[in-house]
Amino acid sequence: MRNIKIVIEYDGTRYKGWQRLGDSDNTIQHKIEAVLSKMAEENIEITASGRTDAGVHASNQVANFRTDSTMPTHKMRSYCYEFLPEDIVIKSVEEVDLNFHARYNAKVKKYIYNICNNKVHDVFTRKYDYHVPLPLNIEKMRKAAEVLVGEHDFQSFTTLKTKKKSTIRTIYTINIINDDGNIEISVQGNGFMKNMVRIIVGTLVEVGLGERDANEISDILDRKERKYAGHIAPAKGLFLEEVNY
Amino acid sequence: MRNIKIVIEYDGTRYKGWQRLGDSDNTIQHKIEAVLSKMAEENIEITASGRTDAGVHASNQVANFRTDSTMPTHKMRSYCYEFLPEDIVIKSVEEVDLNFHARYNAKVKKYIYNICNNKVHDVFTRKYDYHVPLPLNIEKMRKAAEVLVGEHDFQSFTTLKTKKKSTIRTIYTINIINDDGNIEISVQGNGFMKNMVRIIVGTLVEVGLGERDANEISDILDRKERKYAGHIAPAKGLFLEEVNY
């Protein structure tokens, strides 16, 4: 038995997210499992570092699977490159310790969110960013972001319904770069709940537009209810950038 | 009567090129004319700096049209932004001298061609570049490109069939930049014939792969027959970047 770690890049535009949803085959996980199972001539199940929602992209999603196949890892990579659709690429394949688990062992995750803050939406990036045509005040957004950094209960910033599990997470950094209207927000943390990054971005955008004050953020955290935070920024601007173990 | 100059950005992926082809409505020119005609309440015909083929993109195509409409130019821009499909954007609208003609007055054109020269094709750029998975020798490509710069008969580098018109053109510069496997070839010249940039790129790629010698280029020019030059690089990597008047 071998344990194989894979790093995956995908364009989420036409998929219903990472995971199998009911009967849908149109998920990234399903596409990869179908190819790997054919390759290994056995039923392969893969475990990712976490799900990504419908329309969300990944530059470096990490997953692992167990197999009895003796195929060398470089051949696995080229097999997958040949048979996967062109919007899903397995960038690396590596044999790892049997204990490695892509979800449980993930320590730090980094997401990137792209905003096009020009009047006119760039035709070449429009599938990969959120168009905000009105001017954003980046300094105010940075001020609001600072409040979110640290260990907090992020219940106001998730659509997760469960009351059983902890909603406490730690955000290590939020960086906002503005390159001539192309704004990149990168968020690093020890874990993210459903829609958490997108609600953070939506809230920061409302601060940037002047619809909210940066000082409201600690109040939103304290209230621990989804309705106090901002809107959910669109899926297409979000990229899972890095998972560290 | 006013003469209006427009600068257009378009993603050519789903169009049959700039110009009307027989009965096809699926051209960029047709889409723009339909919106402008509705806006101006008269039949508008636009003239571009030149055609782009099916699948070719433009960052700054230039065109002009005449109209009796008195609508301010900034309102024309926002009208078009609202009613054009999201892969065609009119970036600027400006009233110009009645003599201005987008094709006849074009002095210098610049095209950019993108190549992905990594083993694995980037999923996010795959619609906008040519994937060449084998290593390219950029120095040899630059050496070959130097031979093309200047005034030459480019008959070997076009699929244009006419024998009546001159096939002499001047290329001012060809720059090749390699940013970690993302190769950008920019070509500036006084005019380009059908498929000329794509055949230049295809030929340079063959030189970069070692399939041809850089010294062959002057011979290819001398022979003045299409069959001596290299393959036509795919449309999707080509962008009309700039037109100068």
Coordinates of N, CA and C in Angstrom, one line a residue, chain A residues 70-218:
Chain A
T70 N 1.8 0.1 -8.5 CA 3.3 0.2 -8.4 C 3.8 1.2 -9.5
M71 N 2.9 1.9 -10.1 CA 3.3 2.9 -11.2 C 4.2 4.0 -10.6
P72 N 5.3 4.3 -11.3 CA 6.2 5.4 -10.8 C 5.4 6.7 -10.8
T73 N 5.7 7.6 -9.8 CA 4.9 8.8 -9.7 C 5.0 9.7 -10.9
H74 N 6.1 9.8 -11.6 CA 6.1 10.6 -12.8 C 5.2 10.1 -13.9
K75 N 5.0 8.8 -13.9 CA 4.1 8.2 -14.9 C 2.6 8.5 -14.5
M76 N 2.4 8.5 -13.2 CA 1.1 8.9 -12.8 C 0.7 10.3 -13.2
R77 N 1.7 11.2 -13.1 CA 1.5 12.6 -13.4 C 1.2 12.7 -14.9
S78 N 2.0 12.1 -15.8 CA 1.7 12.2 -17.2 C 0.4 11.5 -17.6
Y79 N 0.1 10.4 -16.9 CA -1.2 9.7 -17.2 C -2.4 10.7 -16.9
C80 N -2.3 11.3 -15.8 CA -3.4 12.3 -15.4 C -3.4 13.5 -16.3
Y81 N -2.2 14.0 -16.8 CA -2.2 15.1 -17.6 C -2.9 14.8 -19.0
E82 N -2.7 13.5 -19.4 CA -3.3 13.1 -20.7 C -4.8 12.9 -20.6
F83 N -5.3 12.4 -19.5 CA -6.7 12.0 -19.4 C -7.6 13.0 -18.7
L84 N -7.1 13.9 -17.9 CA -8.0 14.8 -17.2 C -8.4 15.9 -18.2
P85 N -9.6 16.6 -18.0 CA -9.9 17.7 -18.8 C -8.9 18.8 -18.6
E86 N -8.8 19.7 -19.6 CA -7.7 20.7 -19.6 C -7.8 21.8 -18.6
D87 N -9.0 21.8 -17.8 CA -9.1 22.8 -16.8 C -8.7 22.2 -15.4
I88 N -8.2 21.0 -15.4 CA -7.7 20.4 -14.1 C -6.4 19.8 -14.4
V89 N -5.3 20.2 -13.7 CA -4.0 19.7 -13.9 C -3.4 19.3 -12.6
I90 N -2.9 18.0 -12.6 CA -2.1 17.6 -11.4 C -0.7 18.0 -11.6
K91 N -0.2 19.0 -10.8 CA 1.1 19.5 -11.1 C 2.2 18.7 -10.5
S92 N 2.0 18.0 -9.4 CA 3.0 17.1 -8.9 C 2.4 15.9 -8.2
V93 N 3.1 14.8 -8.2 CA 2.7 13.5 -7.6 C 3.9 13.0 -6.8
E94 N 3.7 12.7 -5.6 CA 4.8 12.3 -4.7 C 4.4 11.2 -3.7
E95 N 5.2 10.3 -3.5 CA 4.9 9.2 -2.5 C 5.2 9.8 -1.1
V96 N 4.3 9.7 -0.2 CA 4.6 10.2 1.1 C 4.3 9.1 2.2
D97 N 4.7 9.5 3.4 CA 4.5 8.6 4.5 C 3.0 8.2 4.7
L98 N 2.8 6.9 5.1 CA 1.4 6.4 5.1 C 0.6 7.3 6.1
N99 N 1.2 8.0 7.0 CA 0.4 8.8 8.0 C -0.1 10.1 7.4
F100 N 0.5 10.5 6.3 CA 0.1 11.8 5.8 C -1.4 11.9 5.4
H101 N -2.1 12.9 5.9 CA -3.5 13.1 5.6 C -3.7 14.6 5.1
A102 N -4.2 14.8 3.9 CA -4.2 16.1 3.3 C -5.0 17.1 4.1
R103 N -6.1 16.6 4.8 CA -6.9 17.5 5.6 C -6.4 17.7 7.0
Y104 N -6.3 16.6 7.7 CA -5.9 16.7 9.1 C -4.5 17.3 9.3
N105 N -3.6 17.1 8.4 CA -2.3 17.6 8.6 C -2.1 19.0 8.1
A106 N -3.1 19.6 7.4 CA -2.9 20.9 6.9 C -2.8 21.9 8.0
K107 N -1.7 22.7 8.0 CA -1.4 23.7 9.1 C -1.8 25.1 8.7
V108 N -1.4 25.5 7.5 CA -1.7 26.9 7.1 C -2.2 26.9 5.7
K109 N -3.3 27.7 5.5 CA -3.8 27.8 4.1 C -3.8 29.2 3.7
K110 N -3.6 29.4 2.4 CA -3.5 30.7 1.9 C -4.5 30.8 0.7
Y111 N -5.4 31.8 0.8 CA -6.3 32.1 -0.3 C -6.0 33.4 -0.9
I112 N -6.2 33.5 -2.2 CA -6.1 34.8 -2.9 C -7.4 35.2 -3.5
Y113 N -7.8 36.5 -3.3 CA -9.0 37.0 -3.9 C -8.7 38.1 -4.8
N114 N -9.2 38.1 -6.1 CA -8.9 39.1 -7.1 C -10.1 40.0 -7.3
I115 N -9.8 41.3 -7.3 CA -10.9 42.3 -7.6 C -10.4 43.2 -8.7
C116 N -11.3 43.4 -9.7 CA -11.0 44.4 -10.8 C -11.7 45.7 -10.4
N117 N -10.9 46.7 -10.0 CA -11.5 48.0 -9.5 C -11.3 49.1 -10.5
N118 N -11.5 48.7 -11.8 CA -11.6 49.8 -12.8 C -13.0 49.9 -13.3
K119 N -13.3 51.1 -13.8 CA -14.7 51.3 -14.3 C -15.1 50.2 -15.3
V120 N -14.2 49.8 -16.1 CA -14.5 48.8 -17.1 C -13.9 47.5 -16.7
H121 N -14.7 46.4 -16.9 CA -14.2 45.1 -16.5 C -13.3 44.5 -17.6
D122 N -12.1 44.2 -17.2 CA -11.1 43.6 -18.2 C -11.7 42.3 -18.8
V123 N -11.7 42.2 -20.1 CA -12.4 41.1 -20.8 C -11.5 39.8 -20.6
F124 N -10.2 39.9 -20.3 CA -9.4 38.7 -20.2 C -9.3 38.2 -18.8
T125 N -9.7 39.0 -17.8 CA -9.6 38.4 -16.4 C -11.0 38.3 -15.8
R126 N -12.1 38.6 -16.6 CA -13.4 38.6 -16.1 C -13.9 37.3 -15.4
K127 N -13.4 36.2 -15.8 CA -13.8 34.9 -15.2 C -13.1 34.7 -13.9
Y128 N -12.1 35.5 -13.6 CA -11.2 35.2 -12.4 C -11.2 36.4 -11.4
D129 N -12.1 37.4 -11.6 CA -12.1 38.4 -10.6 C -13.5 39.0 -10.4
Y130 N -13.6 39.8 -9.4 CA -14.9 40.4 -9.0 C -14.8 41.9 -9.4
H131 N -15.7 42.3 -10.3 CA -15.7 43.7 -10.8 C -16.4 44.6 -9.8
V132 N -15.6 45.5 -9.3 CA -16.1 46.6 -8.4 C -15.8 47.9 -9.1
P133 N -16.8 48.5 -9.8 CA -16.5 49.6 -10.7 C -16.3 50.9 -9.9
L134 N -16.8 51.0 -8.7 CA -16.7 52.3 -7.9 C -15.4 52.3 -7.1
P135 N -14.8 53.4 -6.9 CA -13.4 53.5 -6.3 C -13.4 52.9 -4.8
L136 N -12.4 52.1 -4.6 CA -12.3 51.5 -3.2 C -11.2 52.2 -2.5
N137 N -11.4 52.5 -1.2 CA -10.4 53.1 -0.4 C -9.6 52.0 0.3
I138 N -8.4 51.7 -0.3 CA -7.6 50.6 0.1 C -7.1 50.7 1.6
E139 N -6.8 52.0 1.9 CA -6.3 52.2 3.3 C -7.3 51.8 4.4
K140 N -8.6 52.1 4.1 CA -9.6 51.7 5.0 C -9.8 50.2 5.0
M141 N -9.7 49.6 3.9 CA -9.8 48.2 3.8 C -8.7 47.5 4.6
R142 N -7.5 48.0 4.5 CA -6.4 47.5 5.3 C -6.6 47.6 6.8
K143 N -7.2 48.8 7.2 CA -7.5 49.0 8.6 C -8.5 48.0 9.1
A144 N -9.5 47.8 8.3 CA -10.6 46.8 8.7 C -10.0 45.4 8.7
A145 N -9.1 45.1 7.8 CA -8.5 43.7 7.7 C -7.6 43.4 8.9
E146 N -6.9 44.5 9.4 CA -6.1 44.3 10.6 C -6.9 43.8 11.8
V147 N -8.1 44.2 11.9 CA -9.0 43.8 13.1 C -9.3 42.3 13.0
L148 N -9.3 41.8 11.8 CA -9.7 40.4 11.6 C -8.5 39.4 11.9
V149 N -7.3 40.0 11.8 CA -6.1 39.2 12.0 C -6.0 38.7 13.5
G150 N -5.7 37.5 13.7 CA -5.6 37.0 15.1 C -6.6 35.8 15.3
E151 N -6.7 35.4 16.5 CA -7.6 34.3 16.8 C -9.0 34.9 17.2
H152 N -10.0 34.5 16.5 CA -11.3 35.1 16.7 C -12.4 34.0 16.5
D153 N -13.6 34.3 17.0 CA -14.7 33.5 16.7 C -15.3 34.1 15.4
F154 N -15.2 33.4 14.3 CA -15.6 33.9 13.0 C -17.1 33.5 12.6
Q155 N -17.9 33.3 13.6 CA -19.3 32.9 13.3 C -20.0 33.8 12.4
S156 N -19.8 35.1 12.5 CA -20.4 36.1 11.7 C -19.9 36.1 10.2
F157 N -18.8 35.4 10.0 CA -18.2 35.4 8.7 C -18.3 34.0 8.0
T158 N -19.3 33.2 8.3 CA -19.5 32.0 7.7 C -21.0 31.7 7.5
T159 N -21.3 30.9 6.4 CA -22.6 30.4 6.2 C -22.8 29.0 6.8
L160 N -21.8 28.6 7.5 CA -21.8 27.3 8.2 C -22.9 27.3 9.2
K161 N -23.8 26.3 9.2 CA -24.9 26.3 10.1 C -24.7 25.6 11.5
T162 N -23.8 24.6 11.5 CA -23.7 23.8 12.7 C -23.3 24.7 13.9
K163 N -23.9 24.3 15.1 CA -23.6 24.9 16.3 C -22.7 24.0 17.1
K164 N -22.4 22.8 16.6 CA -21.7 21.8 17.4 C -20.2 22.1 17.3
K165 N -19.7 22.5 16.1 CA -18.3 22.6 15.9 C -17.8 24.0 16.3
S166 N -16.6 24.1 16.7 CA -16.0 25.4 17.0 C -15.9 26.3 15.7
T167 N -16.2 27.6 15.9 CA -16.1 28.5 14.8 C -14.9 29.5 15.1
I168 N -14.0 29.0 16.0 CA -12.8 29.8 16.3 C -11.7 29.4 15.3
R169 N -11.2 30.5 14.7 CA -10.1 30.2 13.7 C -9.0 31.4 13.9
T170 N -7.8 31.1 13.4 CA -6.8 32.1 13.5 C -6.4 32.6 12.1
I171 N -6.5 33.9 11.9 CA -6.0 34.4 10.6 C -4.6 35.0 10.9
Y172 N -3.6 34.6 10.1 CA -2.2 35.1 10.4 C -1.9 36.4 9.7
T173 N -2.4 36.5 8.4 CA -2.1 37.7 7.7 C -3.2 38.0 6.7
I174 N -3.5 39.3 6.5 CA -4.3 39.7 5.3 C -3.6 40.8 4.6
N175 N -3.1 40.5 3.4 CA -2.4 41.6 2.6 C -3.3 42.0 1.4
I176 N -3.3 43.3 1.2 CA -4.0 43.9 0.1 C -3.1 44.7 -0.8
I177 N -2.9 44.2 -2.0 CA -2.1 44.9 -3.0 C -2.9 45.5 -4.1
N178 N -2.6 46.7 -4.4 CA -3.4 47.4 -5.5 C -2.4 47.7 -6.6
D179 N -2.5 47.0 -7.7 CA -1.7 47.2 -8.9 C -2.5 47.8 -10.0
D180 N -2.6 49.1 -9.9 CA -3.3 49.9 -10.9 C -4.8 49.4 -11.1
G181 N -5.5 49.2 -10.0 CA -6.9 48.8 -10.1 C -7.1 47.3 -10.1
N182 N -6.0 46.5 -10.2 CA -6.1 45.1 -10.0 C -5.7 44.8 -8.6
I183 N -6.7 44.5 -7.8 CA -6.5 44.4 -6.3 C -6.4 42.9 -6.0
E184 N -5.4 42.5 -5.2 CA -5.2 41.2 -4.8 C -5.3 41.1 -3.3
I185 N -6.2 40.4 -2.7 CA -6.3 40.2 -1.3 C -5.9 38.8 -0.9
S186 N -4.8 38.7 -0.1 CA -4.4 37.3 0.2 C -4.6 37.2 1.7
V187 N -5.2 36.0 2.1 CA -5.6 35.7 3.4 C -4.9 34.4 3.8
Q188 N -4.1 34.4 4.9 CA -3.5 33.2 5.4 C -4.1 32.9 6.8
G189 N -4.4 31.6 7.0 CA -5.0 31.2 8.3 C -4.8 29.8 8.6
N190 N -5.2 29.3 9.8 CA -5.1 27.9 10.1 C -6.2 27.1 9.6
G191 N -7.3 27.7 9.1 CA -8.4 27.0 8.6 C -9.5 28.0 8.3
F192 N -10.4 27.6 7.3 CA -11.4 28.5 6.9 C -12.7 27.8 6.8
M193 N -13.8 28.4 7.3 CA -15.1 27.8 7.2 C -15.8 28.1 5.9
K194 N -17.0 27.5 5.7 CA -17.7 27.7 4.4 C -17.9 29.2 4.2
N195 N -17.5 29.7 3.0 CA -17.7 31.1 2.5 C -17.0 32.1 3.3
M196 N -16.1 31.7 4.2 CA -15.4 32.6 5.1 C -14.6 33.7 4.4
V197 N -13.8 33.2 3.5 CA -12.9 34.2 2.8 C -13.8 35.2 1.9
R198 N -14.8 34.6 1.3 CA -15.7 35.4 0.4 C -16.5 36.4 1.3
I199 N -16.9 36.1 2.5 CA -17.6 37.1 3.3 C -16.7 38.1 3.9
I200 N -15.4 37.7 4.2 CA -14.4 38.7 4.6 C -14.2 39.7 3.5
V201 N -14.0 39.2 2.3 CA -13.8 40.1 1.1 C -15.0 41.0 0.9
G202 N -16.2 40.4 0.9 CA -17.4 41.2 0.7 C -17.5 42.3 1.8
T203 N -17.2 42.0 3.0 CA -17.2 43.0 4.1 C -16.1 44.1 3.8
L204 N -14.9 43.7 3.4 CA -13.9 44.6 3.2 C -14.2 45.6 2.0
V205 N -14.9 45.0 1.0 CA -15.3 45.8 -0.1 C -16.3 46.9 0.3
E206 N -17.2 46.5 1.2 CA -18.2 47.5 1.7 C -17.5 48.6 2.5
V207 N -16.5 48.2 3.2 CA -15.7 49.2 3.9 C -15.0 50.1 2.9
G208 N -14.4 49.5 1.9 CA -13.7 50.3 0.8 C -14.6 51.2 0.1
L209 N -15.8 50.9 0.0 CA -16.8 51.7 -0.7 C -17.4 52.8 0.2
G210 N -17.1 52.7 1.5 CA -17.6 53.7 2.4 C -19.0 53.4 2.9
E211 N -19.4 52.2 2.7 CA -20.8 51.8 3.1 C -20.7 51.3 4.6
R212 N -19.5 51.0 5.1 CA -19.3 50.6 6.4 C -18.0 51.3 7.0
D213 N -17.9 51.4 8.2 CA -16.7 51.9 8.8 C -15.8 50.8 9.3
A214 N -14.5 51.0 9.1 CA -13.5 50.0 9.5 C -13.7 49.6 11.0
N215 N -14.2 50.6 11.8 CA -14.3 50.3 13.3 C -15.5 49.3 13.6
E216 N -16.4 49.1 12.6 CA -17.5 48.1 12.8 C -17.0 46.7 13.0
I217 N -15.8 46.4 12.5 CA -15.4 45.0 12.3 C -15.4 44.2 13.7
S218 N -14.9 44.9 14.7 CA -14.8 44.1 16.0 C -16.2 43.9 16.5

